[in-house]
Amino acid sequence: MITKSTESLLTRAEAVCEHRGVRLTPTRKEVFAILSEQEGAIGAYDLLELLKSAVPNAKPPTIYRALDFLQEQGFVHKLSTSNSYVLCSHFEQQHPAQMLICKDCGSVQEVHSKNVDKEMLAQADKFGFDLHHQTIEAHGVCNQCQTKN
């Protein structure tokens, strides 16, 4: 069952796709919806298992094609350290991402610091590096897990 929150995100994603002239196919839409219901990041094969309830014949290429599209559109961020994916809830514009990842519960919080972005761009410029994409992953323990211990 799709929640109101997921429905709202899907409506926004469909509008973005229409504006960009790309297609949010039923499978892409389903993967997007599954990601929107996750508490933290999720791996491709776990996503595939969840997708099979809606698309029984889904295979690994199915999930990877959907994830590639969702990444290209800025709807999801890939966490390289865990090879997993997390939905971006403010995907209307491409942006650098800074992710706070809890090593205990796996929660992921996306944050934005213009100073971090500017410093990264300045360092790239200093070295003559043409920066196309940046995602910073920081690992630690979230507030909720800290209060449990």
Coordinates of N, CA, C and O in Angstrom, one line a residue:
M1 N 0.8 -1.2 0.0 CA 0.0 0.0 0.0 C 0.9 1.2 0.0 O 1.8 1.4 0.8
I2 N 0.6 2.2 -0.9 CA 1.4 3.4 -1.0 C 0.8 4.4 0.0 O -0.3 4.7 0.0
T3 N 1.8 5.0 0.8 CA 1.4 6.0 1.8 C 1.2 7.4 1.1 O 1.6 7.6 -0.1
K4 N 0.6 8.3 1.8 CA 0.4 9.7 1.3 C 1.7 10.3 1.0 O 1.9 11.0 0.0
S5 N 2.7 10.1 1.8 CA 4.1 10.6 1.6 C 4.7 10.1 0.3 O 5.2 10.9 -0.5
T6 N 4.6 8.8 0.1 CA 5.1 8.2 -1.1 C 4.4 8.7 -2.3 O 4.9 9.1 -3.3
E7 N 3.0 8.8 -2.2 CA 2.2 9.3 -3.3 C 2.6 10.8 -3.7 O 2.7 11.1 -4.8
S8 N 2.9 11.6 -2.7 CA 3.3 13.0 -2.9 C 4.7 13.0 -3.6 O 4.9 13.8 -4.6
L9 N 5.6 12.2 -3.2 CA 6.9 12.1 -3.8 C 6.8 11.6 -5.2 O 7.5 12.1 -6.1
L10 N 6.0 10.6 -5.5 CA 5.8 10.1 -6.8 C 5.2 11.2 -7.7 O 5.6 11.3 -8.9
T11 N 4.2 11.9 -7.3 CA 3.7 13.0 -8.0 C 4.7 14.0 -8.4 O 4.8 14.5 -9.6
R12 N 5.6 14.4 -7.5 CA 6.7 15.3 -7.7 C 7.7 14.7 -8.8 O 8.1 15.4 -9.7
A13 N 8.0 13.4 -8.6 CA 8.9 12.8 -9.5 C 8.3 12.7 -10.9 O 9.1 12.9 -11.9
E14 N 7.1 12.4 -11.0 CA 6.4 12.4 -12.4 C 6.5 13.7 -13.0 O 6.7 13.8 -14.2
A15 N 6.2 14.8 -12.3 CA 6.3 16.1 -12.8 C 7.7 16.5 -13.3 O 7.9 17.1 -14.3
V16 N 8.7 16.1 -12.5 CA 10.1 16.3 -12.9 C 10.4 15.6 -14.2 O 11.0 16.2 -15.1
C17 N 10.0 14.3 -14.3 CA 10.2 13.5 -15.5 C 9.6 14.2 -16.7 O 10.2 14.3 -17.8
E18 N 8.3 14.6 -16.5 CA 7.6 15.2 -17.6 C 8.3 16.5 -18.1 O 8.5 16.7 -19.3
H19 N 8.8 17.3 -17.1 CA 9.5 18.5 -17.5 C 10.8 18.2 -18.2 O 11.2 18.9 -19.1
R20 N 11.5 17.2 -17.8 CA 12.7 16.8 -18.4 C 12.6 16.0 -19.7 O 13.6 15.7 -20.4
G21 N 11.4 15.5 -20.0 CA 11.1 14.7 -21.2 C 11.6 13.3 -21.1 O 12.0 12.7 -22.1
V22 N 11.6 12.8 -19.9 CA 12.0 11.4 -19.7 C 10.8 10.6 -19.1 O 9.8 11.2 -18.6
R23 N 10.9 9.3 -19.1 CA 9.7 8.5 -18.8 C 9.9 7.7 -17.5 O 10.9 7.0 -17.3
L24 N 9.0 7.9 -16.5 CA 9.0 7.2 -15.3 C 8.1 5.9 -15.5 O 6.9 6.0 -15.3
T25 N 8.8 4.9 -16.0 CA 8.0 3.6 -16.4 C 7.4 3.0 -15.1 O 7.8 3.4 -14.0
P26 N 6.5 2.1 -15.3 CA 5.9 1.5 -14.1 C 6.9 0.8 -13.2 O 6.8 0.9 -12.0
T27 N 7.9 0.1 -13.8 CA 9.0 -0.5 -13.0 C 9.8 0.6 -12.2 O 10.1 0.4 -11.0
R28 N 10.2 1.6 -12.9 CA 11.0 2.7 -12.3 C 10.1 3.3 -11.1 O 10.7 3.6 -10.1
K29 N 8.9 3.5 -11.4 CA 8.0 4.0 -10.4 C 7.9 3.1 -9.2 O 7.9 3.6 -8.0
E30 N 7.8 1.8 -9.4 CA 7.7 0.9 -8.3 C 9.0 0.9 -7.5 O 8.9 0.9 -6.2
V31 N 10.1 0.9 -8.1 CA 11.4 1.0 -7.4 C 11.5 2.3 -6.6 O 11.9 2.3 -5.4
F32 N 11.1 3.4 -7.2 CA 11.0 4.7 -6.5 C 10.2 4.5 -5.2 O 10.6 5.0 -4.2
A33 N 9.0 4.0 -5.4 CA 8.1 3.8 -4.3 C 8.7 2.9 -3.2 O 8.5 3.3 -2.0
I34 N 9.3 1.9 -3.5 CA 9.9 1.0 -2.6 C 11.0 1.7 -1.8 O 11.1 1.7 -0.6
L35 N 11.8 2.5 -2.5 CA 12.9 3.3 -1.9 C 12.3 4.3 -0.9 O 12.9 4.6 0.1
S36 N 11.2 4.9 -1.3 CA 10.6 6.0 -0.5 C 10.1 5.4 0.9 O 9.9 6.2 1.8
E37 N 9.8 4.1 0.9 CA 9.3 3.5 2.2 C 10.5 3.0 3.1 O 10.2 2.5 4.2
Q38 N 11.7 3.1 2.6 CA 12.8 2.5 3.4 C 13.3 3.5 4.5 O 13.3 4.7 4.2
E39 N 13.7 3.0 5.6 CA 14.2 3.9 6.7 C 15.6 4.3 6.4 O 16.0 5.4 6.7
G40 N 16.4 3.4 5.8 CA 17.8 3.7 5.5 C 18.1 3.3 4.1 O 17.2 3.2 3.2
A41 N 19.4 3.1 3.8 CA 19.8 2.7 2.5 C 19.5 1.2 2.3 O 19.4 0.4 3.3
I42 N 19.4 0.8 1.1 CA 19.0 -0.6 0.8 C 19.8 -1.0 -0.5 O 20.0 -0.2 -1.4
G43 N 20.3 -2.3 -0.5 CA 21.1 -2.8 -1.6 C 20.2 -3.2 -2.8 O 19.0 -3.4 -2.6
A44 N 20.8 -3.3 -3.9 CA 20.1 -3.7 -5.1 C 19.3 -5.0 -5.1 O 18.2 -5.1 -5.5
Y45 N 20.0 -6.0 -4.5 CA 19.4 -7.3 -4.5 C 18.2 -7.4 -3.5 O 17.2 -8.1 -3.7
D46 N 18.3 -6.6 -2.4 CA 17.2 -6.5 -1.4 C 16.0 -5.8 -2.1 O 14.9 -6.1 -2.0
L47 N 16.3 -4.7 -2.9 CA 15.3 -4.0 -3.7 C 14.7 -5.0 -4.7 O 13.4 -4.9 -4.8
L48 N 15.5 -5.8 -5.3 CA 15.0 -6.7 -6.3 C 13.9 -7.7 -5.7 O 12.9 -7.9 -6.2
E49 N 14.2 -8.2 -4.5 CA 13.3 -9.1 -3.8 C 12.0 -8.4 -3.5 O 10.9 -9.0 -3.6
L50 N 12.1 -7.1 -3.1 CA 10.8 -6.4 -2.8 C 10.1 -6.1 -4.1 O 8.8 -6.1 -4.1
L51 N 10.8 -5.8 -5.1 CA 10.2 -5.5 -6.4 C 9.4 -6.7 -7.0 O 8.4 -6.5 -7.6
K52 N 9.9 -7.9 -6.7 CA 9.3 -9.1 -7.2 C 7.8 -9.3 -6.8 O 7.0 -9.9 -7.5
S53 N 7.4 -8.6 -5.7 CA 6.0 -8.7 -5.3 C 5.1 -8.0 -6.3 O 4.0 -8.4 -6.6
A54 N 5.6 -6.9 -7.0 CA 4.9 -6.2 -8.0 C 5.2 -6.6 -9.4 O 4.4 -6.5 -10.3
V55 N 6.5 -7.0 -9.6 CA 7.0 -7.4 -10.9 C 7.6 -8.8 -10.8 O 8.9 -8.9 -10.6
P56 N 6.8 -9.9 -10.8 CA 7.4 -11.2 -10.4 C 8.5 -11.7 -11.3 O 9.4 -12.4 -10.8
N57 N 8.6 -11.2 -12.6 CA 9.7 -11.7 -13.4 C 10.9 -10.8 -13.4 O 11.8 -10.9 -14.3
A58 N 11.0 -9.9 -12.4 CA 12.1 -9.0 -12.4 C 13.4 -9.7 -12.1 O 13.5 -10.7 -11.3
K59 N 14.4 -9.3 -12.8 CA 15.8 -9.9 -12.7 C 16.8 -8.8 -12.4 O 16.4 -7.6 -12.4
P60 N 18.0 -9.2 -12.0 CA 19.0 -8.1 -11.7 C 19.1 -7.0 -12.7 O 19.1 -5.8 -12.3
P61 N 19.1 -7.3 -14.0 CA 19.2 -6.1 -14.9 C 18.0 -5.2 -14.8 O 18.2 -3.9 -15.0
T62 N 16.9 -5.7 -14.4 CA 15.7 -4.8 -14.3 C 15.9 -3.8 -13.2 O 15.7 -2.6 -13.4
I63 N 16.4 -4.2 -12.0 CA 16.7 -3.3 -10.9 C 17.8 -2.4 -11.2 O 17.7 -1.2 -10.9
Y64 N 18.8 -2.9 -11.8 CA 20.0 -2.0 -12.1 C 19.6 -0.9 -13.2 O 20.1 0.2 -13.1
R65 N 18.8 -1.3 -14.2 CA 18.4 -0.3 -15.2 C 17.5 0.8 -14.5 O 17.7 2.0 -14.7
A66 N 16.6 0.4 -13.6 CA 15.8 1.3 -12.9 C 16.6 2.2 -12.0 O 16.4 3.4 -11.9
L67 N 17.6 1.6 -11.2 CA 18.4 2.4 -10.4 C 19.3 3.4 -11.1 O 19.5 4.5 -10.7
D68 N 19.8 3.0 -12.3 CA 20.6 3.9 -13.1 C 19.8 5.1 -13.5 O 20.2 6.2 -13.5
F69 N 18.6 4.8 -14.0 CA 17.7 5.9 -14.4 C 17.4 6.8 -13.2 O 17.5 8.1 -13.3
L70 N 17.1 6.3 -12.0 CA 16.7 7.1 -10.9 C 17.9 7.9 -10.4 O 17.8 9.0 -10.0
Q71 N 19.1 7.3 -10.5 CA 20.4 8.1 -10.2 C 20.6 9.2 -11.2 O 20.9 10.3 -10.8
E72 N 20.5 8.9 -12.5 CA 20.6 9.9 -13.5 C 19.7 11.1 -13.3 O 20.1 12.3 -13.5
Q73 N 18.5 10.9 -12.8 CA 17.5 11.9 -12.6 C 17.7 12.6 -11.2 O 17.0 13.6 -10.9
G74 N 18.6 12.1 -10.4 CA 18.8 12.7 -9.1 C 17.8 12.2 -8.0 O 17.7 12.8 -7.0
F75 N 17.0 11.2 -8.3 CA 16.0 10.7 -7.4 C 16.6 9.9 -6.3 O 16.0 9.8 -5.2
V76 N 17.7 9.3 -6.5 CA 18.4 8.5 -5.5 C 19.9 8.8 -5.4 O 20.5 9.3 -6.4
H77 N 20.5 8.5 -4.3 CA 21.9 8.6 -4.1 C 22.5 7.2 -3.9 O 21.9 6.4 -3.2
K78 N 23.6 6.9 -4.5 CA 24.2 5.7 -4.2 C 25.3 5.9 -3.2 O 26.1 6.8 -3.3
L79 N 25.3 5.0 -2.1 CA 26.3 5.1 -1.1 C 27.4 4.1 -1.5 O 27.1 2.9 -1.5
S80 N 28.5 4.6 -1.9 CA 29.6 3.7 -2.4 C 30.1 2.8 -1.3 O 30.5 1.7 -1.6
T81 N 30.2 3.3 -0.1 CA 30.8 2.5 1.0 C 30.0 1.2 1.3 O 30.6 0.2 1.7
S82 N 28.7 1.3 1.1 CA 27.9 0.1 1.4 C 27.2 -0.5 0.1 O 26.5 -1.4 0.2
N83 N 27.5 0.1 -1.1 CA 26.9 -0.3 -2.3 C 25.4 -0.4 -2.2 O 24.8 -1.4 -2.5
S84 N 24.8 0.7 -1.7 CA 23.4 0.7 -1.4 C 22.8 2.0 -1.9 O 23.6 2.9 -2.3
Y85 N 21.5 2.2 -1.9 CA 20.8 3.3 -2.4 C 19.8 3.9 -1.4 O 19.3 3.2 -0.6
V86 N 19.7 5.2 -1.5 CA 18.8 5.9 -0.6 C 18.1 7.0 -1.4 O 18.7 7.6 -2.3
L87 N 16.8 7.2 -1.2 CA 16.0 8.1 -1.9 C 16.3 9.6 -1.5 O 16.6 9.8 -0.4
C88 N 16.4 10.4 -2.5 CA 16.6 11.9 -2.2 C 15.2 12.5 -2.3 O 14.5 12.4 -3.3
S89 N 14.8 13.2 -1.2 CA 13.5 13.8 -1.2 C 13.4 15.2 -1.8 O 12.3 15.7 -1.9
H90 N 14.5 15.7 -2.1 CA 14.5 17.1 -2.8 C 15.3 17.0 -4.1 O 16.3 17.6 -4.2
F91 N 14.7 16.3 -5.0 CA 15.4 15.9 -6.2 C 15.1 16.8 -7.4 O 15.5 16.6 -8.5
E92 N 14.4 17.9 -7.2 CA 14.0 18.8 -8.3 C 15.2 19.4 -9.0 O 15.2 19.7 -10.2
Q93 N 16.3 19.5 -8.2 CA 17.6 20.0 -8.8 C 18.7 19.2 -8.4 O 18.8 18.7 -7.2
Q94 N 19.6 18.9 -9.3 CA 20.8 18.1 -9.0 C 21.6 18.9 -8.0 O 21.7 20.1 -8.0
H95 N 22.2 18.2 -7.0 CA 23.0 18.8 -6.0 C 24.0 17.9 -5.4 O 23.8 16.7 -5.4
P96 N 25.1 18.5 -4.8 CA 26.0 17.6 -4.1 C 25.4 17.1 -2.8 O 24.5 17.7 -2.3
A97 N 25.8 15.9 -2.4 CA 25.2 15.3 -1.2 C 26.2 15.0 -0.2 O 27.3 14.5 -0.5
Q98 N 25.8 15.2 1.0 CA 26.6 14.8 2.2 C 25.7 13.9 3.0 O 24.6 14.3 3.4
M99 N 26.2 12.7 3.3 CA 25.4 11.7 3.9 C 26.0 11.4 5.3 O 27.2 11.1 5.4
L100 N 25.1 11.4 6.3 CA 25.5 10.9 7.7 C 24.9 9.5 7.8 O 23.7 9.4 7.8
I101 N 25.8 8.6 8.0 CA 25.4 7.2 8.0 C 25.7 6.6 9.4 O 26.8 6.6 9.8
C102 N 24.6 6.1 10.0 CA 24.8 5.5 11.4 C 25.3 4.0 11.2 O 24.7 3.2 10.6
K103 N 26.4 3.8 11.9 CA 27.0 2.4 11.8 C 26.3 1.4 12.6 O 26.4 0.2 12.4
D104 N 25.4 1.9 13.5 CA 24.7 0.9 14.4 C 23.3 0.5 13.8 O 23.1 -0.6 13.6
C105 N 22.5 1.5 13.4 CA 21.2 1.2 12.9 C 21.0 1.3 11.4 O 20.0 0.9 10.8
G106 N 22.0 1.9 10.7 CA 22.0 2.0 9.3 C 21.2 3.2 8.7 O 21.0 3.3 7.5
S107 N 20.7 4.0 9.6 CA 19.9 5.2 9.2 C 20.9 6.1 8.4 O 22.1 6.2 8.6
V108 N 20.2 6.8 7.4 CA 21.0 7.8 6.6 C 20.3 9.1 6.6 O 19.1 9.2 6.4
Q109 N 21.1 10.1 6.9 CA 20.5 11.5 6.9 C 21.3 12.3 5.9 O 22.5 12.4 5.9
E110 N 20.6 12.8 4.9 CA 21.2 13.7 3.9 C 21.2 15.1 4.4 O 20.2 15.6 4.9
V111 N 22.4 15.7 4.4 CA 22.6 17.1 4.8 C 23.2 17.9 3.7 O 23.8 17.3 2.8
H112 N 23.1 19.2 3.8 CA 23.7 20.1 2.8 C 24.4 21.2 3.5 O 23.8 21.9 4.3
S113 N 25.6 21.4 3.1 CA 26.4 22.5 3.7 C 27.1 23.2 2.5 O 27.9 22.6 1.8
K114 N 26.7 24.4 2.2 CA 27.3 25.1 1.1 C 28.8 25.3 1.3 O 29.5 25.3 0.3
N115 N 29.2 25.4 2.5 CA 30.6 25.6 2.8 C 31.4 24.4 2.4 O 32.5 24.5 1.8
V116 N 30.9 23.2 2.7 CA 31.6 22.0 2.2 C 31.6 21.9 0.7 O 32.7 21.6 0.1
D117 N 30.5 22.2 0.1 CA 30.4 22.2 -1.4 C 31.5 23.2 -2.0 O 32.2 22.8 -2.9
K118 N 31.5 24.4 -1.4 CA 32.4 25.4 -2.0 C 33.9 25.0 -1.8 O 34.7 25.2 -2.6
E119 N 34.2 24.4 -0.6 CA 35.5 24.0 -0.3 C 36.0 22.9 -1.3 O 37.1 22.9 -1.8
M120 N 35.1 21.9 -1.5 CA 35.4 20.9 -2.4 C 35.6 21.4 -3.8 O 36.6 21.0 -4.5
L121 N 34.8 22.3 -4.3 CA 34.9 22.9 -5.6 C 36.2 23.7 -5.7 O 36.9 23.7 -6.7
A122 N 36.6 24.4 -4.6 CA 37.8 25.2 -4.6 C 39.0 24.3 -4.7 O 40.0 24.6 -5.4
Q123 N 39.0 23.2 -3.9 CA 40.1 22.2 -4.0 C 40.2 21.6 -5.4 O 41.3 21.4 -5.9
A124 N 39.1 21.2 -5.9 CA 39.1 20.7 -7.3 C 39.7 21.7 -8.3 O 40.5 21.3 -9.1
D125 N 39.3 22.9 -8.2 CA 39.8 24.0 -9.1 C 41.3 24.2 -8.9 O 42.0 24.3 -9.8
K126 N 41.7 24.1 -7.6 CA 43.2 24.3 -7.3 C 44.0 23.2 -8.0 O 45.1 23.5 -8.5
F127 N 43.5 22.0 -8.2 CA 44.2 21.0 -8.8 C 43.8 20.8 -10.3 O 44.2 19.8 -11.0
G128 N 43.0 21.7 -10.8 CA 42.6 21.7 -12.2 C 41.7 20.5 -12.5 O 41.7 20.0 -13.6
F129 N 41.0 20.1 -11.5 CA 40.1 19.0 -11.6 C 38.7 19.4 -12.0 O 38.1 20.3 -11.3
D130 N 38.1 18.9 -13.1 CA 36.7 19.2 -13.5 C 35.8 18.3 -12.7 O 35.5 17.2 -13.1
L131 N 35.2 18.9 -11.6 CA 34.3 18.1 -10.8 C 32.9 18.0 -11.4 O 32.3 19.0 -11.7
H132 N 32.5 16.8 -11.5 CA 31.1 16.5 -12.1 C 30.1 16.1 -11.1 O 28.9 16.4 -11.3
H133 N 30.5 15.5 -10.0 CA 29.6 14.9 -9.1 C 30.3 14.7 -7.7 O 31.5 14.4 -7.7
Q134 N 29.6 15.1 -6.7 CA 30.2 14.8 -5.4 C 29.2 14.3 -4.3 O 28.1 14.8 -4.2
T135 N 29.6 13.2 -3.7 CA 28.9 12.7 -2.6 C 29.9 12.4 -1.4 O 30.8 11.7 -1.7
I136 N 29.6 13.0 -0.3 CA 30.5 12.8 0.9 C 29.7 11.9 1.8 O 28.6 12.1 2.2
E137 N 30.4 10.8 2.3 CA 29.8 9.9 3.2 C 30.5 9.9 4.5 O 31.7 9.7 4.5
A138 N 29.8 10.2 5.6 CA 30.4 10.3 6.9 C 29.7 9.2 7.8 O 28.5 9.1 7.8
H139 N 30.5 8.4 8.4 CA 30.0 7.3 9.3 C 30.2 7.6 10.7 O 31.2 8.1 11.1
G140 N 29.2 7.3 11.5 CA 29.2 7.5 13.0 C 28.0 6.9 13.6 O 27.5 5.9 13.1
V141 N 27.6 7.5 14.7 CA 26.4 7.0 15.4 C 25.4 8.1 15.6 O 25.7 9.2 16.0
C142 N 24.2 7.8 15.2 CA 23.1 8.8 15.2 C 22.7 9.1 16.7 O 23.0 8.3 17.6
N143 N 21.9 10.1 16.8 CA 21.5 10.5 18.1 C 20.6 9.5 18.8 O 20.8 9.2 20.0
Q144 N 19.7 8.8 18.1 CA 18.9 7.8 18.6 C 19.7 6.6 19.2 O 19.4 6.1 20.2
C145 N 20.7 6.2 18.4 CA 21.5 5.1 18.9 C 22.4 5.5 20.1 O 22.6 4.7 21.0
Q146 N 22.8 6.7 20.1 CA 23.6 7.2 21.2 C 22.8 7.2 22.5 O 23.4 6.8 23.6
T147 N 21.6 7.6 22.4 CA 20.7 7.6 23.6 C 20.4 6.2 24.1 O 20.1 6.0 25.3
K148 N 20.4 5.2 23.2 CA 20.2 3.8 23.6 C 21.3 3.2 24.5 O 21.1 2.4 25.3
N149 N 22.5 3.7 24.1 CA 23.7 3.1 24.8 C 24.0 3.8 26.1 O 24.0 4.5 26.7

